[in-house]
CSV table of C-alpha atoms and ligand atoms in Angstrom, one decimal:
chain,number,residue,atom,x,y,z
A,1,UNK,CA,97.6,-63.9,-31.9
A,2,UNK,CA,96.3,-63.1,-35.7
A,3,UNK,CA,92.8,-61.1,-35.3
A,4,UNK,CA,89.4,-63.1,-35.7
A,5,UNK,CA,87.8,-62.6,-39.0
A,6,UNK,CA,84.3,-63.0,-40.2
A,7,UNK,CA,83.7,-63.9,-43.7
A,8,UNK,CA,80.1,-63.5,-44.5
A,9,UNK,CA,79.6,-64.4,-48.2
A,10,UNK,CA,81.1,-68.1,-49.9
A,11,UNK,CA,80.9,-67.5,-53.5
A,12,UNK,CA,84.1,-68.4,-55.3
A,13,UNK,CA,86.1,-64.8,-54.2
A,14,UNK,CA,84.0,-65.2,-50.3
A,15,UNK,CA,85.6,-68.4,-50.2
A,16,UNK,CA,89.1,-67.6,-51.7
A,17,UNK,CA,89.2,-64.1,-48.5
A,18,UNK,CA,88.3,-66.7,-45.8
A,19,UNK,CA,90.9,-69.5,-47.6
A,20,UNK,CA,93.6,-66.8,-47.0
A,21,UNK,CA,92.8,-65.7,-43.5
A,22,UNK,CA,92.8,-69.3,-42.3
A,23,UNK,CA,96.5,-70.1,-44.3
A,24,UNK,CA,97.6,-66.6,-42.1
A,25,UNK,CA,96.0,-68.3,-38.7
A,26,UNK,CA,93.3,-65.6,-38.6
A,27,UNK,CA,90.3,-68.0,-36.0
A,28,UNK,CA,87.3,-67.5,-39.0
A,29,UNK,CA,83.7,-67.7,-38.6
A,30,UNK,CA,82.0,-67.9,-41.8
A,31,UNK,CA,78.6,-67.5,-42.8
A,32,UNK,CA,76.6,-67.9,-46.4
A,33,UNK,CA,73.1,-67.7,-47.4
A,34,UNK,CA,73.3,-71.3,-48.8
A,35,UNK,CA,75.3,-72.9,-45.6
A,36,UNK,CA,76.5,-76.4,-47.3
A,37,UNK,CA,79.0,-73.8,-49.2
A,38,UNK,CA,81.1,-73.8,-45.7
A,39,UNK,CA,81.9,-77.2,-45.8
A,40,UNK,CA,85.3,-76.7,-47.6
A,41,UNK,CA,86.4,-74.5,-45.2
A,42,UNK,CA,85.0,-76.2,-42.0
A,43,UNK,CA,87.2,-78.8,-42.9
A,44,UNK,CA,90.0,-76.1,-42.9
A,45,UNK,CA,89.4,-74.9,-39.6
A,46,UNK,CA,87.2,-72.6,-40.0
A,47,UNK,CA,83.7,-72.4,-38.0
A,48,UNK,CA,80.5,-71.8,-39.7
A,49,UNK,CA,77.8,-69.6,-38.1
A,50,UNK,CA,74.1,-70.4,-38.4
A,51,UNK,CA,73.4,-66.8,-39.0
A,52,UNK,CA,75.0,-63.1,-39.7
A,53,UNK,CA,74.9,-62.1,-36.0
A,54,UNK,CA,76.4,-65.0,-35.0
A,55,UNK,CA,79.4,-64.9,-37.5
A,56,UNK,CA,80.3,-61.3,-36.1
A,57,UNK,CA,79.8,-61.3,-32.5
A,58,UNK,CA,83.2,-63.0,-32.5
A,59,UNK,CA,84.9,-59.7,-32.5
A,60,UNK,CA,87.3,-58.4,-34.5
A,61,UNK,CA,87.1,-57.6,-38.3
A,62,UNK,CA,84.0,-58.8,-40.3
A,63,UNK,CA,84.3,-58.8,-44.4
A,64,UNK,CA,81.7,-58.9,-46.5
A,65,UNK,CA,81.8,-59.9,-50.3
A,66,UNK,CA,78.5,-60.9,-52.4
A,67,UNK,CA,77.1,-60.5,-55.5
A,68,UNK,CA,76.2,-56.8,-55.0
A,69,UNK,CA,75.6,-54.1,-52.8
A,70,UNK,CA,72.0,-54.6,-52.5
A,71,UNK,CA,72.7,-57.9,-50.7
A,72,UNK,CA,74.9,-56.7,-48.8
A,73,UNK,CA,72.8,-54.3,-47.5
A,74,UNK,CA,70.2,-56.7,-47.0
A,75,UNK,CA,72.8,-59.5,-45.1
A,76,UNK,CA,73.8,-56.5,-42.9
A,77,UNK,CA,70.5,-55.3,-42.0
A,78,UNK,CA,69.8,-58.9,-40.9
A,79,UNK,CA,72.3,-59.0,-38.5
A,80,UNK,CA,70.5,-56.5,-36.3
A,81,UNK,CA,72.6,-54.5,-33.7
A,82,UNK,CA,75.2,-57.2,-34.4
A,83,UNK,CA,77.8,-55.1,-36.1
A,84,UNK,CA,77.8,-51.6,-34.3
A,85,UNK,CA,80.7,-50.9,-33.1
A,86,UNK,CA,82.6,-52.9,-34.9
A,87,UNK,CA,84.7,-52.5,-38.1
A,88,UNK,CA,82.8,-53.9,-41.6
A,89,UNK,CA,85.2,-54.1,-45.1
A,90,UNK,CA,82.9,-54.6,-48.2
A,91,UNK,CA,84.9,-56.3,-51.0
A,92,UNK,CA,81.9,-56.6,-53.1
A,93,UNK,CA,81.9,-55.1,-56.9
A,94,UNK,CA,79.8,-52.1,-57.6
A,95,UNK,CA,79.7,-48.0,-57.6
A,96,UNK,CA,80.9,-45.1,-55.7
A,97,UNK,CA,77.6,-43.9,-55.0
A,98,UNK,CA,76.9,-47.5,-53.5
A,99,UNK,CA,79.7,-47.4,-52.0
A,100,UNK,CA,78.9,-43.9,-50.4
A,101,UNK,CA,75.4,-45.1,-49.2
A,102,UNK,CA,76.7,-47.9,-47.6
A,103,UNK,CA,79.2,-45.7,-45.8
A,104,UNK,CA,76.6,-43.9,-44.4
A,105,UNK,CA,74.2,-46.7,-43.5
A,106,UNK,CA,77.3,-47.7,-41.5
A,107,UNK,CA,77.7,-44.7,-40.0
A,108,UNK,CA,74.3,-44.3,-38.5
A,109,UNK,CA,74.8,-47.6,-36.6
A,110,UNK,CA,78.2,-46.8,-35.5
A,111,UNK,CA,79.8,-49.3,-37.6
A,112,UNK,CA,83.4,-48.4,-39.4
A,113,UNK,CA,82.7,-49.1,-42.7
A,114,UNK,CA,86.1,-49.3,-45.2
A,115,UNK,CA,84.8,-49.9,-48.9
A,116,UNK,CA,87.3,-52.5,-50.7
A,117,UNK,CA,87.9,-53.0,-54.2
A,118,UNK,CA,89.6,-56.5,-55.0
A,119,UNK,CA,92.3,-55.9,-58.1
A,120,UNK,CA,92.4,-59.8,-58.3
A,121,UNK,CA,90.9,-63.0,-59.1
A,122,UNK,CA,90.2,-65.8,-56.3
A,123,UNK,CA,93.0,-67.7,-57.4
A,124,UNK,CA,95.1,-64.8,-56.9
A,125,UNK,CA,94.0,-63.7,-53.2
A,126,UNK,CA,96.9,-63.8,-50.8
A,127,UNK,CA,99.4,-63.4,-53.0
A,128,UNK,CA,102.8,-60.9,-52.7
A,129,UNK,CA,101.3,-59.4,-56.1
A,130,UNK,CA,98.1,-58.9,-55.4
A,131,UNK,CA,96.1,-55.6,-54.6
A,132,UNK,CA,93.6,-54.5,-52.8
A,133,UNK,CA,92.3,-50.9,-52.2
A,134,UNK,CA,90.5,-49.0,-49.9
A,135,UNK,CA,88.6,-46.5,-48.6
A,136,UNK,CA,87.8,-44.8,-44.9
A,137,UNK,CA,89.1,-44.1,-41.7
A,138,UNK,CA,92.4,-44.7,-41.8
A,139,UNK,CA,92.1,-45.3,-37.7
A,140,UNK,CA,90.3,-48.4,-38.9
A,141,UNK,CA,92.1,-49.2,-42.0
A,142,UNK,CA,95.5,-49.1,-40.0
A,143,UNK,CA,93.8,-51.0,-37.0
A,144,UNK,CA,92.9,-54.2,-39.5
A,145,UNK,CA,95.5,-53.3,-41.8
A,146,UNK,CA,97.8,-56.9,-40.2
A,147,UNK,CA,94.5,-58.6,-41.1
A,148,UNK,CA,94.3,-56.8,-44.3
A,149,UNK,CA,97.6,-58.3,-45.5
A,150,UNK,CA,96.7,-61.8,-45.8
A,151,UNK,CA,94.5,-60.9,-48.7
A,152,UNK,CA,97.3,-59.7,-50.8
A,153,UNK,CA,100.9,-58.1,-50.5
A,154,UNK,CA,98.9,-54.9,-52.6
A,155,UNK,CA,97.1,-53.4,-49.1
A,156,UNK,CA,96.2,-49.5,-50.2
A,157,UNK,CA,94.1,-47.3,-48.9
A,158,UNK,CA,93.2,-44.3,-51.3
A,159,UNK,CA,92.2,-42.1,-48.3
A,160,UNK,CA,88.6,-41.3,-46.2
A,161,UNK,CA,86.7,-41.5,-49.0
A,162,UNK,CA,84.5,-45.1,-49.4
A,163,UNK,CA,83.7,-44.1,-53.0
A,164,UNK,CA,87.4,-43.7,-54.6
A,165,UNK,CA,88.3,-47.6,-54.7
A,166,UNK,CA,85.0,-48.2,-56.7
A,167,UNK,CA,85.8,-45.6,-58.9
A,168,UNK,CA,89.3,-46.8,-59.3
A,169,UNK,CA,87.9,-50.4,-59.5
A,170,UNK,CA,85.9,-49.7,-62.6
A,171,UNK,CA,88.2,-47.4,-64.4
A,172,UNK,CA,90.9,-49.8,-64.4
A,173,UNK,CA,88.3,-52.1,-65.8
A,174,UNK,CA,87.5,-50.0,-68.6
A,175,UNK,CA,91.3,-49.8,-69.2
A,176,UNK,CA,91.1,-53.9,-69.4
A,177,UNK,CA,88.2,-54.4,-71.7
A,178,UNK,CA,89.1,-52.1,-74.3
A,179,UNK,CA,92.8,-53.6,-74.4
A,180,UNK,CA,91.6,-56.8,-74.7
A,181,UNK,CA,88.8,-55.5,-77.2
A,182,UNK,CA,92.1,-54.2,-79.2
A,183,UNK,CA,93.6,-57.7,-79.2
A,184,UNK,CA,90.4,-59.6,-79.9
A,185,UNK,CA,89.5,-57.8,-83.1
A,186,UNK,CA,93.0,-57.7,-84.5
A,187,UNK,CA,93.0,-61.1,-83.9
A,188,UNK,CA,90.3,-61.4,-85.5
A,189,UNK,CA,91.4,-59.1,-88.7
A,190,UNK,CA,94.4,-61.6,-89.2
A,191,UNK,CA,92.7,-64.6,-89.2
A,192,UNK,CA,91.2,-63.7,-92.2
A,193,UNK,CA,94.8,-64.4,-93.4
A,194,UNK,CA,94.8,-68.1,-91.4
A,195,UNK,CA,97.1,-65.8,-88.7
A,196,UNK,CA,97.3,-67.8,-85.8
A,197,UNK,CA,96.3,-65.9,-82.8
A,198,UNK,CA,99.6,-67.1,-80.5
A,199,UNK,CA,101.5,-65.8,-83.9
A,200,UNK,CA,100.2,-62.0,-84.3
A,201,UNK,CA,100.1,-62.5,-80.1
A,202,UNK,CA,104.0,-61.8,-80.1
A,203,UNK,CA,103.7,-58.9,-82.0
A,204,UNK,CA,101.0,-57.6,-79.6
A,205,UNK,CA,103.7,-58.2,-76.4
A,206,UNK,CA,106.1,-55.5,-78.2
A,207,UNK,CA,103.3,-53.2,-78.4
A,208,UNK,CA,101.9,-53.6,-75.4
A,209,UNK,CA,105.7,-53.2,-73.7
A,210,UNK,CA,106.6,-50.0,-75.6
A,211,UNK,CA,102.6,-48.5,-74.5
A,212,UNK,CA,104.0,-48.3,-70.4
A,213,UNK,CA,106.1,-45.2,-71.9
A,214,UNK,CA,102.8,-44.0,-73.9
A,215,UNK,CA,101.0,-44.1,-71.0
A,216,UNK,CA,103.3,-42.0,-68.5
A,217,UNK,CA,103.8,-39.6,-71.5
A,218,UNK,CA,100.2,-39.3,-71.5
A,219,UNK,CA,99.2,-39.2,-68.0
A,220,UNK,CA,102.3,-36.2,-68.1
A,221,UNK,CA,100.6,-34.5,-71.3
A,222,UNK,CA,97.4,-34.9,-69.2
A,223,UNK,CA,98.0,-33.5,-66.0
A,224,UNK,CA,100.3,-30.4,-67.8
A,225,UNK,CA,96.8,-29.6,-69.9
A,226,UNK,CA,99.0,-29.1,-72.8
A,227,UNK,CA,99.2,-32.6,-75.7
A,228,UNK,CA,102.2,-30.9,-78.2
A,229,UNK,CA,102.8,-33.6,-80.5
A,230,UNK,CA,106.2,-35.3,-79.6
A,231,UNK,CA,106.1,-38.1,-82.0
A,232,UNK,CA,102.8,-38.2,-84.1
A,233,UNK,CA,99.9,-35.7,-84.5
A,234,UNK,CA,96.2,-36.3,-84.5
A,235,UNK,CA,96.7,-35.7,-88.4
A,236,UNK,CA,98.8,-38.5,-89.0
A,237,UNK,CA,96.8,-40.5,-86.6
A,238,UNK,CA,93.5,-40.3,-88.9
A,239,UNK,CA,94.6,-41.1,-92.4
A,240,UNK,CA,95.5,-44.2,-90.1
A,241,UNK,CA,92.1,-45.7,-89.2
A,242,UNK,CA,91.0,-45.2,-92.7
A,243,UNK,CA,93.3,-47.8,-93.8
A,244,UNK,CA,92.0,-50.3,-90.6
A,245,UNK,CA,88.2,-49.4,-91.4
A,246,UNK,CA,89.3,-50.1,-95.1
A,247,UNK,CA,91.2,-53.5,-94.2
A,248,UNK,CA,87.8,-55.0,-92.2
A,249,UNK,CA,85.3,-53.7,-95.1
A,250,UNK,CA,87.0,-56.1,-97.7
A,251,UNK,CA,87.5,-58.6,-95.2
A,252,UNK,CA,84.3,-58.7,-93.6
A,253,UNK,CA,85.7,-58.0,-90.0
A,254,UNK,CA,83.2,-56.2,-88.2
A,255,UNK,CA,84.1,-52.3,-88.7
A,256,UNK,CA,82.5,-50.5,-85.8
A,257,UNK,CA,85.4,-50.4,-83.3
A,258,UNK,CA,87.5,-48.7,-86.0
A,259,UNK,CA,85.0,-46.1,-86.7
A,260,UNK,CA,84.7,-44.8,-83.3
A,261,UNK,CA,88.3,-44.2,-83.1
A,262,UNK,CA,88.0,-42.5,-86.0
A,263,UNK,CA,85.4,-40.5,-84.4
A,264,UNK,CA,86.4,-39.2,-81.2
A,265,UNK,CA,89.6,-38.3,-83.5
A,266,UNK,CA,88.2,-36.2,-85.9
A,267,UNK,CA,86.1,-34.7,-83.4
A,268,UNK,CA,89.5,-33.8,-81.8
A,269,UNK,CA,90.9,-32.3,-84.9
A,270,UNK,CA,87.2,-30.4,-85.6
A,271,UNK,CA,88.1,-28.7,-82.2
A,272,UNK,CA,91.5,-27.6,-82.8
A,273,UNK,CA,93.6,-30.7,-81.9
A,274,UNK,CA,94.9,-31.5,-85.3
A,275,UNK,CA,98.4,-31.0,-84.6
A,276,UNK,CA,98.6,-32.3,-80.8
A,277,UNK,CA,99.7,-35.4,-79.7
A,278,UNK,CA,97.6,-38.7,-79.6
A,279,UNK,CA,96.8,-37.4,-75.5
A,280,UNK,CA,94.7,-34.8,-76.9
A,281,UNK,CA,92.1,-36.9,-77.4
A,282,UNK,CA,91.2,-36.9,-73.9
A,283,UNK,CA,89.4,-33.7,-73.6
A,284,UNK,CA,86.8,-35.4,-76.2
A,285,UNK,CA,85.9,-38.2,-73.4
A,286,UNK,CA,86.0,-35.5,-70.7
A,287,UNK,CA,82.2,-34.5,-71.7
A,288,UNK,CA,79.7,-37.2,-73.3
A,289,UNK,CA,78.3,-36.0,-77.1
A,290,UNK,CA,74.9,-34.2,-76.9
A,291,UNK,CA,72.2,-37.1,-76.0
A,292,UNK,CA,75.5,-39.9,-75.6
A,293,UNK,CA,73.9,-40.3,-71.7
A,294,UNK,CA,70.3,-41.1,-72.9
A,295,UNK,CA,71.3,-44.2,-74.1
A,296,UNK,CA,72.4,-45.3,-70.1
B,301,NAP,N1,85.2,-63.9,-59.0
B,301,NAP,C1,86.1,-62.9,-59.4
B,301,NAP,O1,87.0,-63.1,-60.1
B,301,NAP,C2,86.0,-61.6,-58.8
B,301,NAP,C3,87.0,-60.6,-58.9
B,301,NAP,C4,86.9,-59.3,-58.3
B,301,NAP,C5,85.7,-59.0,-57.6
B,301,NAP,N2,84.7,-59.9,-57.5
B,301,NAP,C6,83.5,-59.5,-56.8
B,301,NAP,O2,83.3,-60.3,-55.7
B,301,NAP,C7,81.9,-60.4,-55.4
B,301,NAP,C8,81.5,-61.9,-55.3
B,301,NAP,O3,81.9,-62.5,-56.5
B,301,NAP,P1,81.9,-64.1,-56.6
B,301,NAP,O4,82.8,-64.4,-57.8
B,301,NAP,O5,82.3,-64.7,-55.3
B,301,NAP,O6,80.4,-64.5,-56.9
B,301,NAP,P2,79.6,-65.8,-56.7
B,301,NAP,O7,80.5,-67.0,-56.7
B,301,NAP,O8,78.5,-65.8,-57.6
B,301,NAP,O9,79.1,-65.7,-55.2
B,301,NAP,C9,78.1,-64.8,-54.9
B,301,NAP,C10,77.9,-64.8,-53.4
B,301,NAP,O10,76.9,-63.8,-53.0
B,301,NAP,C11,75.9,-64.5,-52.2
B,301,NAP,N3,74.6,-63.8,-52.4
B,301,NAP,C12,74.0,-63.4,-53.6
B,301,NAP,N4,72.9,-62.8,-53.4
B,301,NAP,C13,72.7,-62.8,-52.0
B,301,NAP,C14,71.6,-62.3,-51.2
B,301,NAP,N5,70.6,-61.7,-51.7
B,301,NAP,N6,71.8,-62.5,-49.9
B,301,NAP,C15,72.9,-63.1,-49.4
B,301,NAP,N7,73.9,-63.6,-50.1
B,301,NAP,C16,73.8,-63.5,-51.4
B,301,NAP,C17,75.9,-65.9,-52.7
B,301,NAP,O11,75.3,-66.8,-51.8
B,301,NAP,P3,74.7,-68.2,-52.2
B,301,NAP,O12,75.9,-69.1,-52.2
B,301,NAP,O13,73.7,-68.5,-51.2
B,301,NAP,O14,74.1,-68.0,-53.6
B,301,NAP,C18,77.4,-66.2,-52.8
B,301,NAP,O15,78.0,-66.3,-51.5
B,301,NAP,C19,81.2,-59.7,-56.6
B,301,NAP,O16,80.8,-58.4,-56.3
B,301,NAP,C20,82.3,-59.7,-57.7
B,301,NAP,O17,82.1,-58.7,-58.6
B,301,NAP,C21,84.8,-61.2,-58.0
């Protein structure tokens, strides 16, 4: 007999989790702050509560996933006494610290709390591929963890702390923006030559293939504290984004990304780094530039 689930939250992810644990036979009580959002999945079995409490008495596990953590926060408090005792996983986007609080808040009410970070789109949820992690108690990460698996074949829990997946969560994201940031501005540098983007997008695939051995050499470099050049130096590296700056000043491709390569490398080389490897570079992001956290 698959656990009961509550899903309290039908946006377009709320309503892709409860989607999956009704295709796994999960019974799943839903709930959302505008109800005709249930309809969809009424009409694939699942049973739509008139109001938070109601959606978890039902026992079992309850997930929550809205727009933030101050909602959730706000949904949970309306459920009363409703949830202690029971397990809560929050798969909404936000911070550690939030993630922390809410931990807490949990606490003091007796309520598990495991913080969840989705590595996935809707359209992806339930898939072998897709991952999930976690944080908390691994007494009630391993008692939902059945449950768990119908979100994704990816189920990972980081370890007791609720703040590590959201920490995880963004990083990865800031590993995402700035690779597609890479790809958008080249793309845009050789349109100025009527490049088509699917064109140049080939050449990108062999770069982005041979950068999985870049990265483990410099997650290696990283962990060893020591970046001795094994290919190219910082020195060679800089010469390098002169020509790129130079190459968007005549074509009138915005020039800022470039720069602040260039920055953070001579900054590098100013403290010594010259003749390391491109890893070195890291101890630059390891502390922000005097003022750098004014800005928020
Ligand atoms: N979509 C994605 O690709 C994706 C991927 C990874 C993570 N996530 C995360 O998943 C979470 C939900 O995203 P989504 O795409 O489902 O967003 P969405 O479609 O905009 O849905 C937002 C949900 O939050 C509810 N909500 C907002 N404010 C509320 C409040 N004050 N009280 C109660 N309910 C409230 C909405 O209820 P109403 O229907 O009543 O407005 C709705 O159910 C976000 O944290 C997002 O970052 C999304």
């Amino acid at each position: 007999m698959a656990e009961p689930v509550a899903v309290l939250g039908l946006g377009l992810m709320g309503s892709a989790l409860a989607g999956a644990f009704l295709r796994c036979g999960h019974p799943t009580k839903v709930w959302n702050r505008s109800p005709e959002r249930a309809a969809p999945l009424v009409a694939l079995g699942a049973v739509r509560a008139g109001t938070v409490a109601e959606a978890v008495s039902a026992g079992g596990l309850t997930v929550v996933c809205l727009s933030d953590n101050d909602a959730v926060l706000r949904t949970c408090e309306a459920a009363g006494r409703a949830l202690d005792g029971r397990t809560l996983v929050n798969l909404t986007s936000g911070t550690s610290r939030e993630a922390r609080d809410l931990a807490a808040w949990a606490a003091d009410r007796g309520v598990d709390y495991l913080d969840g970070k989705l590595l996935a789109t809707p359209d992806t949820i339930g898939a072998p591929e897709t991952t999930v992690l976690y944080g908390g108690r691994s007494e009630a990460f391993d008692a939902h963890r059945a449950a768990l698996g119908a979100l994704g074949g990816g189920v990972i829990r980081l370890g007791d702390d609720p703040g590590l997946p959201a920490l995880y969560d963004v990083a990865l994201l800031d590993i995402l923006w700035a690779s597609l940031n890479g790809f958008l501005h080249a793309s845009a540098l050789v349109a100025t030559e009527d490049v088509k983007a699917g064109e140049f997008a080939r050449f990108a695939d062999l770069l982005f293939a041979g950068l999985l051995a870049f990265v483990a050499r410099c997650a290696r470099q990283i962990d060893e504290g020591a970046y001795a050049a094994e290919d190219s130096t910082l020195e060679t590296h800089l010469p390098a984004t002169g020509h790129l700056i130079a190459e968007c000043l005549a074509r009138g491709v915005d020039a800022d990304p470039p720069r602040r390569i260039r920055a953070v490398i001579e900054r590098a080389i100013a403290q010594g780094h010259g003749k390391d490897g491109y890893a070195g570079v890291v101890e630059q992001f390891r502390k922000a530039p005097a003022g750098a956290q004014d800005r928020g």
